[in-house]
Amino acid sequence: MNSPQNVSTKKVTVTGAAGQISYSLLWRIANGEVFGTDTPVELKLLEIPQALGGAEGVAMELLDSAFPLLRNITITADANEAFDGANAAFLVGAKPRGKGEERADLLANNGKIFGPQGKAINDNAADDIRVLVVGNPANTNALIASAAAPDVPASRFNAMMRLDHNRAISQLATKLGRGSAEFNNIVVWGNHSTTQFPDITYATVGGEKVTDLVDHDWYVEDFIPRVANRGAEIIEVRGKSSAASAASSAIDHMRDWVQGTEAWSSAAIPSTGAYGIPEGIFVGLPTVSCNGEWEIVEGLEISDFQRARIDANAQELQAEREAVRDLL
Ligand code: NAX
């Protein structure tokens, strides 16, 4: 073994393992990018029965990559087996919107996936389980999974806003000709939908206020819609939805959650009522990670401009919650 004997192996479950996001995500996990390069990992791949062959092929390629930290791979269509002893779970597999389906149909169909998976997490996962929901509609899928797992604190379920957060940094970095690592205090509030609010009110770059460097019209007319619609832009140009960037952002999120970071991040976590957002919905908030838990950055002053956008997201998420009320 190339890793210290005294570091315990972490079990990581990935659903939708034969899909395009997982094809990038699994390699980054196996490379030690979540738990660190001294921690062995065991992968547990969950797929639907008809995609188990694809998952088997992915597992073969993972083995062929000869990762020093990779200990074992399980491939299964049984959620109880997939989440058995899991320390971290990436819920990537989801049902895309079918032809003629309304958003309510999408929510209900995904509820049928995320409810049973939440229960399987409740019944089988390790006590320190952390769950990141990537599959869309991510925020409400996280709510459904969490509701089905009464023994797991709701704060152990997150939905991914980190891709939106990274997209916001990338747009600013390009506009201002600066490096992405120079930016701080960016937040994407709300829902992982086009209603989301990428907010630069508090953002700094190399100690300067970003709002002093860009004009308000660019911020409102270009930046906000560009970030919010970036997923559609990628589909138009690439011909497929974002995959490697989604995987990379999922790694960023889980790594920061596990290892901690003082830098602001955007994570969709259960609302505690902070910033006047109704409790319980999973909403993108400004967060820092401390001792393995996300903490909301509290006490920020909110302008009317921000209030309207934050409220629009809260309303949308409450409407989604109403649409799946019978699953909660
Ligand atoms: P793919 O269609 O390539 O893969 C999805 C995989 O999930 C398939 O292999 C399918 O068999 C599997 N699956 C379906 N139902 C399952 C179930 N009940 N249990 C286990 N596996 C199941 O999609 P991909 O491009 O990988 O995207 C996956 C999800 O991520 C989609 O819902 C997509 O909308 C969502 N995204 C979320 C993003 C975010 O920022 N939160 C950004 C990227 C992405 O669009």
Short mmCIF file of C-alpha atoms and ligand atoms in Angstrom, two decimals:
data_model
loop_
_atom_site.label_atom_id
_atom_site.label_comp_id
_atom_site.label_asym_id
_atom_site.label_seq_id
_atom_site.Cartn_x
_atom_site.Cartn_y
_atom_site.Cartn_z
CA MET A 1 0.00 0.00 0.00
CA ASN A 2 1.22 3.47 -0.84
CA SER A 3 -0.79 5.17 1.88
CA PRO A 4 -0.27 5.11 5.64
CA GLN A 5 -1.83 2.02 7.25
CA ASN A 6 -3.44 4.04 10.04
CA VAL A 7 -5.63 6.21 7.76
CA SER A 8 -9.06 4.60 7.44
CA THR A 9 -10.57 4.05 4.02
CA LYS A 10 -13.44 6.39 3.09
CA LYS A 11 -16.41 4.95 1.28
CA VAL A 12 -17.80 7.20 -1.43
CA THR A 13 -21.08 6.48 -3.22
CA VAL A 14 -21.75 7.95 -6.65
CA THR A 15 -25.15 7.56 -8.28
CA GLY A 16 -25.56 7.82 -12.03
CA ALA A 17 -22.12 6.27 -12.28
CA ALA A 18 -22.41 5.47 -15.99
CA GLY A 19 -23.32 9.06 -16.89
CA GLN A 20 -21.18 11.86 -18.26
CA ILE A 21 -20.57 13.80 -15.01
CA SER A 22 -19.45 10.65 -13.22
CA TYR A 23 -17.01 9.88 -16.02
CA SER A 24 -15.00 12.85 -14.78
CA LEU A 25 -16.02 12.90 -11.09
CA LEU A 26 -14.96 9.34 -10.27
CA TRP A 27 -11.40 9.92 -11.43
CA ARG A 28 -11.01 12.97 -9.24
CA ILE A 29 -12.35 11.13 -6.17
CA ALA A 30 -10.08 8.14 -6.84
CA ASN A 31 -7.16 10.57 -7.12
CA GLY A 32 -7.69 11.65 -3.50
CA GLU A 33 -9.07 15.12 -4.24
CA VAL A 34 -11.87 15.00 -1.64
CA PHE A 35 -10.35 13.37 1.44
CA GLY A 36 -6.71 14.10 0.69
CA THR A 37 -3.85 12.20 -0.84
CA ASP A 38 -3.18 10.16 2.31
CA THR A 39 -6.70 8.68 2.51
CA PRO A 40 -7.61 5.49 0.64
CA VAL A 41 -11.06 5.46 -0.98
CA GLU A 42 -13.56 2.77 -1.83
CA LEU A 43 -16.05 3.58 -4.58
CA LYS A 44 -19.63 2.40 -4.61
CA LEU A 45 -21.37 2.94 -7.93
CA LEU A 46 -25.18 3.01 -8.08
CA GLU A 47 -26.96 2.71 -11.42
CA ILE A 48 -30.30 1.63 -12.78
CA PRO A 49 -30.29 -2.02 -13.93
CA GLN A 50 -30.12 -1.19 -17.65
CA ALA A 51 -26.98 0.95 -17.13
CA LEU A 52 -25.03 -1.52 -14.97
CA GLY A 53 -23.01 -2.61 -18.00
CA GLY A 54 -21.91 0.97 -18.55
CA ALA A 55 -20.96 1.29 -14.89
CA GLU A 56 -18.99 -1.96 -15.15
CA GLY A 57 -17.00 -0.48 -18.04
CA VAL A 58 -16.34 2.70 -16.05
CA ALA A 59 -15.08 0.57 -13.15
CA MET A 60 -12.75 -1.33 -15.51
CA GLU A 61 -11.26 1.98 -16.69
CA LEU A 62 -10.87 3.19 -13.12
CA LEU A 63 -8.94 0.04 -12.28
CA ASP A 64 -6.83 0.52 -15.39
CA SER A 65 -5.88 3.97 -14.10
CA ALA A 66 -4.01 2.23 -11.24
CA PHE A 67 -4.80 4.87 -8.61
CA PRO A 68 -2.65 4.28 -5.52
CA LEU A 69 -5.54 5.25 -3.19
CA LEU A 70 -8.33 3.24 -4.80
CA ARG A 71 -9.14 0.18 -2.67
CA ASN A 72 -12.32 -1.36 -4.03
CA ILE A 73 -15.21 -0.71 -6.41
CA THR A 74 -18.77 -1.98 -5.94
CA ILE A 75 -21.26 -1.77 -8.80
CA THR A 76 -24.90 -2.21 -7.90
CA ALA A 77 -28.51 -1.27 -8.64
CA ASP A 78 -29.40 -1.79 -4.96
CA ALA A 79 -29.43 1.51 -3.03
CA ASN A 80 -29.02 -0.22 0.34
CA GLU A 81 -25.83 -1.86 -0.87
CA ALA A 82 -24.61 1.33 -2.54
CA PHE A 83 -24.92 3.47 0.60
CA ASP A 84 -23.73 0.83 3.06
CA GLY A 85 -21.16 2.52 5.30
CA ALA A 86 -20.87 5.54 2.98
CA ASN A 87 -18.95 8.53 4.34
CA ALA A 88 -19.75 10.71 1.32
CA ALA A 89 -22.33 10.46 -1.43
CA PHE A 90 -22.67 12.31 -4.71
CA LEU A 91 -26.26 11.97 -5.95
CA VAL A 92 -25.71 12.61 -9.64
CA GLY A 93 -28.17 10.22 -11.30
CA ALA A 94 -31.51 11.81 -12.10
CA LYS A 95 -34.29 11.59 -14.62
CA PRO A 96 -34.15 14.33 -17.26
CA ARG A 97 -37.34 16.11 -18.28
CA GLY A 98 -39.20 14.01 -20.86
CA LYS A 99 -40.98 15.32 -23.96
CA GLY A 100 -44.10 17.28 -23.02
CA GLU A 101 -43.40 17.03 -19.30
CA GLU A 102 -44.04 19.99 -17.02
CA ARG A 103 -41.69 21.03 -14.22
CA ALA A 104 -44.12 19.42 -11.74
CA ASP A 105 -43.72 16.07 -13.59
CA LEU A 106 -39.95 16.46 -13.42
CA LEU A 107 -40.12 17.13 -9.69
CA ALA A 108 -42.42 14.16 -9.06
CA ASN A 109 -40.37 11.74 -11.19
CA ASN A 110 -37.18 12.70 -9.43
CA GLY A 111 -38.91 12.45 -6.07
CA LYS A 112 -39.34 8.75 -6.83
CA ILE A 113 -35.54 8.49 -7.11
CA PHE A 114 -34.42 10.75 -4.27
CA GLY A 115 -36.96 9.57 -1.66
CA PRO A 116 -35.81 5.92 -1.73
CA GLN A 117 -32.17 6.99 -1.93
CA GLY A 118 -32.65 9.22 1.13
CA LYS A 119 -34.16 6.27 3.01
CA ALA A 120 -31.28 4.01 1.97
CA ILE A 121 -28.84 6.65 3.25
CA ASN A 122 -30.78 6.87 6.51
CA ASP A 123 -30.65 3.09 6.98
CA ASN A 124 -27.13 2.30 5.80
CA ALA A 125 -24.70 5.22 5.66
CA ALA A 126 -21.94 5.98 8.18
CA ASP A 127 -22.63 8.49 10.96
CA ASP A 128 -20.45 11.12 9.29
CA ILE A 129 -22.25 10.87 5.91
CA ARG A 130 -22.21 13.97 3.74
CA VAL A 131 -24.55 14.03 0.74
CA LEU A 132 -24.18 16.37 -2.22
CA VAL A 133 -27.12 16.38 -4.62
CA VAL A 134 -26.11 17.26 -8.18
CA GLY A 135 -29.00 15.73 -10.16
CA ASN A 136 -31.64 18.27 -11.10
CA PRO A 137 -33.79 19.86 -9.81
CA ALA A 138 -30.98 19.67 -7.25
CA ASN A 139 -32.33 21.87 -4.44
CA THR A 140 -35.69 20.14 -4.19
CA ASN A 141 -34.17 16.70 -4.73
CA ALA A 142 -32.00 17.40 -1.68
CA LEU A 143 -35.10 18.38 0.29
CA ILE A 144 -36.83 15.12 -0.70
CA ALA A 145 -33.79 12.97 0.14
CA SER A 146 -33.34 14.70 3.48
CA ALA A 147 -37.03 14.30 4.37
CA ALA A 148 -36.68 10.55 3.78
CA ALA A 149 -33.71 10.40 6.17
CA PRO A 150 -35.06 11.52 9.57
CA ASP A 151 -32.07 10.08 11.48
CA VAL A 152 -29.53 12.11 9.46
CA PRO A 153 -29.28 15.82 10.29
CA ALA A 154 -30.71 17.87 7.41
CA SER A 155 -27.45 19.83 7.33
CA ARG A 156 -25.75 16.65 6.04
CA PHE A 157 -27.65 17.11 2.77
CA ASN A 158 -26.54 19.82 0.36
CA ALA A 159 -27.43 20.73 -3.21
CA MET A 160 -24.76 21.99 -5.56
CA MET A 161 -24.47 25.73 -6.25
CA ARG A 162 -20.71 25.56 -6.64
CA LEU A 163 -20.81 25.31 -10.42
CA ASP A 164 -22.82 28.55 -10.48
CA HIS A 165 -20.32 30.06 -8.03
CA ASN A 166 -17.37 29.00 -10.20
CA ARG A 167 -19.11 30.29 -13.32
CA ALA A 168 -19.51 33.68 -11.60
CA ILE A 169 -15.80 33.80 -10.74
CA SER A 170 -14.89 32.81 -14.28
CA GLN A 171 -17.00 35.59 -15.84
CA LEU A 172 -15.43 38.18 -13.52
CA ALA A 173 -11.91 36.85 -14.09
CA THR A 174 -12.39 37.12 -17.85
CA LYS A 175 -13.94 40.59 -17.65
CA LEU A 176 -11.23 42.03 -15.37
CA GLY A 177 -8.27 40.02 -16.66
CA ARG A 178 -7.51 38.64 -13.19
CA GLY A 179 -6.84 35.16 -11.84
CA SER A 180 -9.72 33.21 -10.38
CA ALA A 181 -7.91 32.76 -7.03
CA GLU A 182 -7.81 36.56 -6.53
CA PHE A 183 -11.61 36.77 -6.06
CA ASN A 184 -13.29 36.59 -2.68
CA ASN A 185 -16.74 37.06 -1.15
CA ILE A 186 -18.84 36.06 -4.14
CA VAL A 187 -22.17 34.36 -3.49
CA VAL A 188 -24.83 32.77 -5.65
CA TRP A 189 -28.09 32.89 -3.74
CA GLY A 190 -31.08 30.69 -4.25
CA ASN A 191 -32.04 27.94 -6.61
CA HIS A 192 -29.89 26.13 -9.16
CA SER A 193 -32.21 27.42 -11.88
CA THR A 194 -32.19 30.50 -14.08
CA THR A 195 -33.78 32.45 -11.19
CA GLN A 196 -30.50 32.16 -9.24
CA PHE A 197 -28.84 35.37 -8.07
CA PRO A 198 -25.08 35.62 -8.63
CA ASP A 199 -24.23 38.50 -6.31
CA ILE A 200 -21.08 40.66 -6.45
CA THR A 201 -22.15 43.15 -3.76
CA TYR A 202 -19.42 42.04 -1.34
CA ALA A 203 -16.94 40.69 -3.89
CA THR A 204 -13.31 41.73 -3.86
CA VAL A 205 -10.40 41.13 -6.20
CA GLY A 206 -6.92 41.61 -4.83
CA GLY A 207 -8.40 43.78 -2.05
CA GLU A 208 -10.43 46.05 -4.38
CA LYS A 209 -14.21 46.07 -4.47
CA VAL A 210 -15.44 44.43 -7.66
CA THR A 211 -18.39 46.84 -7.85
CA ASP A 212 -15.87 49.70 -8.24
CA LEU A 213 -14.35 47.95 -11.27
CA VAL A 214 -17.42 46.96 -13.30
CA ASP A 215 -20.38 49.11 -14.22
CA HIS A 216 -23.81 48.38 -12.84
CA ASP A 217 -25.36 47.88 -16.28
CA TRP A 218 -22.84 45.16 -17.13
CA TYR A 219 -23.55 43.50 -13.80
CA VAL A 220 -27.33 43.50 -14.27
CA GLU A 221 -27.68 43.13 -18.04
CA ASP A 222 -24.76 40.82 -18.84
CA PHE A 223 -23.20 39.16 -15.82
CA ILE A 224 -26.30 37.93 -13.93
CA PRO A 225 -28.10 36.42 -16.96
CA ARG A 226 -24.85 35.03 -18.41
CA VAL A 227 -24.06 33.09 -15.23
CA ALA A 228 -27.68 32.02 -14.73
CA ASN A 229 -27.97 30.77 -18.32
CA ARG A 230 -24.48 29.33 -18.68
CA GLY A 231 -25.79 25.76 -18.65
CA ALA A 232 -27.92 26.46 -21.73
CA GLU A 233 -24.98 28.26 -23.40
CA ILE A 234 -22.76 25.20 -22.88
CA ILE A 235 -25.42 22.92 -24.40
CA GLU A 236 -25.73 25.23 -27.41
CA VAL A 237 -21.99 25.34 -28.07
CA ARG A 238 -20.87 21.87 -26.94
CA GLY A 239 -23.99 20.01 -27.97
CA LYS A 240 -24.13 18.34 -24.55
CA SER A 241 -24.72 19.59 -21.02
CA SER A 242 -21.88 20.62 -18.69
CA ALA A 243 -20.12 17.58 -17.36
CA ALA A 244 -16.44 18.05 -16.46
CA SER A 245 -17.11 21.51 -14.99
CA ALA A 246 -19.99 20.07 -12.94
CA ALA A 247 -17.75 17.26 -11.70
CA SER A 248 -14.97 19.70 -10.86
CA SER A 249 -17.37 21.89 -8.88
CA ALA A 250 -18.75 18.85 -7.04
CA ILE A 251 -15.19 18.01 -6.00
CA ASP A 252 -14.63 21.63 -4.85
CA HIS A 253 -17.81 21.50 -2.77
CA MET A 254 -17.19 18.16 -1.07
CA ARG A 255 -13.47 18.88 -0.49
CA ASP A 256 -14.20 22.21 1.16
CA TRP A 257 -17.01 20.67 3.24
CA VAL A 258 -14.74 17.88 4.50
CA GLN A 259 -11.48 19.79 4.81
CA GLY A 260 -12.77 23.29 5.65
CA THR A 261 -12.16 26.69 4.08
CA GLU A 262 -12.27 30.27 5.28
CA ALA A 263 -13.04 31.49 1.77
CA TRP A 264 -16.69 32.18 0.99
CA SER A 265 -18.42 29.57 -1.03
CA SER A 266 -21.96 29.07 -2.29
CA ALA A 267 -23.69 25.95 -1.01
CA ALA A 268 -27.39 25.08 -1.00
CA ILE A 269 -28.11 24.10 2.58
CA PRO A 270 -31.33 23.91 4.59
CA SER A 271 -32.49 27.44 5.36
CA THR A 272 -32.44 28.32 9.05
CA GLY A 273 -34.46 31.48 8.41
CA ALA A 274 -31.34 33.63 7.92
CA TYR A 275 -31.81 36.59 5.57
CA GLY A 276 -35.59 36.21 5.85
CA ILE A 277 -35.61 33.03 3.76
CA PRO A 278 -38.29 30.56 4.88
CA GLU A 279 -36.92 27.68 6.93
CA GLY A 280 -36.37 24.23 5.51
CA ILE A 281 -35.95 24.88 1.78
CA PHE A 282 -32.49 24.10 0.39
CA VAL A 283 -31.15 27.44 -0.73
CA GLY A 284 -27.84 28.77 -2.02
CA LEU A 285 -26.27 30.95 0.69
CA PRO A 286 -22.90 32.55 1.44
CA THR A 287 -21.07 29.92 3.46
CA VAL A 288 -17.72 29.05 5.00
CA SER A 289 -16.79 25.54 6.09
CA CYS A 290 -15.62 25.04 9.66
CA ASN A 291 -14.95 21.73 11.44
CA GLY A 292 -16.77 19.78 8.77
CA GLU A 293 -19.94 21.92 8.78
CA TRP A 294 -21.08 24.78 6.56
CA GLU A 295 -21.69 28.00 8.45
CA ILE A 296 -23.80 30.77 6.96
CA VAL A 297 -21.99 34.09 6.61
CA GLU A 298 -24.41 36.15 8.68
CA GLY A 299 -24.92 39.86 9.23
CA LEU A 300 -24.59 41.05 5.64
CA GLU A 301 -26.53 44.15 4.74
CA ILE A 302 -29.11 43.42 2.03
CA SER A 303 -30.24 46.14 -0.40
CA ASP A 304 -33.65 46.31 -2.11
CA PHE A 305 -31.97 45.15 -5.32
CA GLN A 306 -30.70 42.01 -3.59
CA ARG A 307 -33.90 41.50 -1.58
CA ALA A 308 -36.06 41.22 -4.69
CA ARG A 309 -33.80 38.58 -6.22
CA ILE A 310 -33.38 36.57 -3.02
CA ASP A 311 -37.16 36.63 -2.49
CA ALA A 312 -37.82 35.45 -6.06
CA ASN A 313 -35.63 32.43 -5.38
CA ALA A 314 -37.28 31.72 -2.04
CA GLN A 315 -40.70 31.86 -3.71
CA GLU A 316 -39.62 29.51 -6.48
CA LEU A 317 -38.21 27.01 -3.98
CA GLN A 318 -41.35 27.19 -1.86
CA ALA A 319 -43.45 26.48 -4.97
CA GLU A 320 -41.23 23.47 -5.73
CA ARG A 321 -41.70 22.30 -2.15
CA GLU A 322 -45.47 22.60 -2.54
CA ALA A 323 -45.33 20.56 -5.76
CA VAL A 324 -43.71 17.63 -3.92
CA ARG A 325 -45.51 18.07 -0.60
CA ASP A 326 -46.84 14.49 -0.68
CA LEU A 327 -43.26 13.17 -0.81
CA LEU A 328 -42.08 15.04 2.27
P1 NAX B 1 -26.33 11.53 -17.79
O1 NAX B 1 -27.68 11.36 -18.42
O2 NAX B 1 -25.10 11.43 -18.62
O3 NAX B 1 -26.17 10.45 -16.62
C1 NAX B 1 -27.16 10.24 -15.66
C2 NAX B 1 -27.01 8.81 -15.18
O4 NAX B 1 -27.89 8.63 -14.08
C3 NAX B 1 -27.38 7.78 -16.23
O5 NAX B 1 -26.32 6.84 -16.39
C4 NAX B 1 -28.63 7.12 -15.65
O6 NAX B 1 -28.71 5.71 -15.96
C5 NAX B 1 -28.40 7.35 -14.16
N1 NAX B 1 -29.60 7.24 -13.33
C6 NAX B 1 -30.88 7.60 -13.64
N2 NAX B 1 -31.70 7.28 -12.63
C7 NAX B 1 -30.95 6.72 -11.67
C8 NAX B 1 -31.23 6.17 -10.40
N3 NAX B 1 -32.48 6.12 -9.93
N4 NAX B 1 -30.21 5.67 -9.67
C9 NAX B 1 -28.95 5.68 -10.13
N5 NAX B 1 -28.62 6.18 -11.35
C10 NAX B 1 -29.61 6.69 -12.10
O7 NAX B 1 -26.41 12.90 -16.99
P2 NAX B 1 -25.22 13.83 -16.47
O8 NAX B 1 -24.81 14.74 -17.56
O9 NAX B 1 -24.20 13.00 -15.80
O10 NAX B 1 -26.03 14.74 -15.43
C11 NAX B 1 -26.58 14.18 -14.25
C12 NAX B 1 -27.47 15.19 -13.56
O11 NAX B 1 -26.73 16.33 -13.17
C13 NAX B 1 -28.64 15.70 -14.39
O12 NAX B 1 -29.80 15.71 -13.59
C14 NAX B 1 -28.23 17.13 -14.71
O13 NAX B 1 -29.34 17.95 -14.95
C15 NAX B 1 -27.50 17.49 -13.45
N6 NAX B 1 -26.62 18.67 -13.49
C16 NAX B 1 -26.55 19.43 -12.38
C17 NAX B 1 -25.73 20.53 -12.28
C18 NAX B 1 -25.67 21.34 -11.03
O14 NAX B 1 -24.95 22.35 -11.02
N7 NAX B 1 -26.37 21.01 -9.95
C19 NAX B 1 -24.89 20.93 -13.45
C20 NAX B 1 -24.65 19.84 -14.42
C21 NAX B 1 -25.83 18.95 -14.68
O15 NAX B 1 -26.67 19.56 -15.62
#
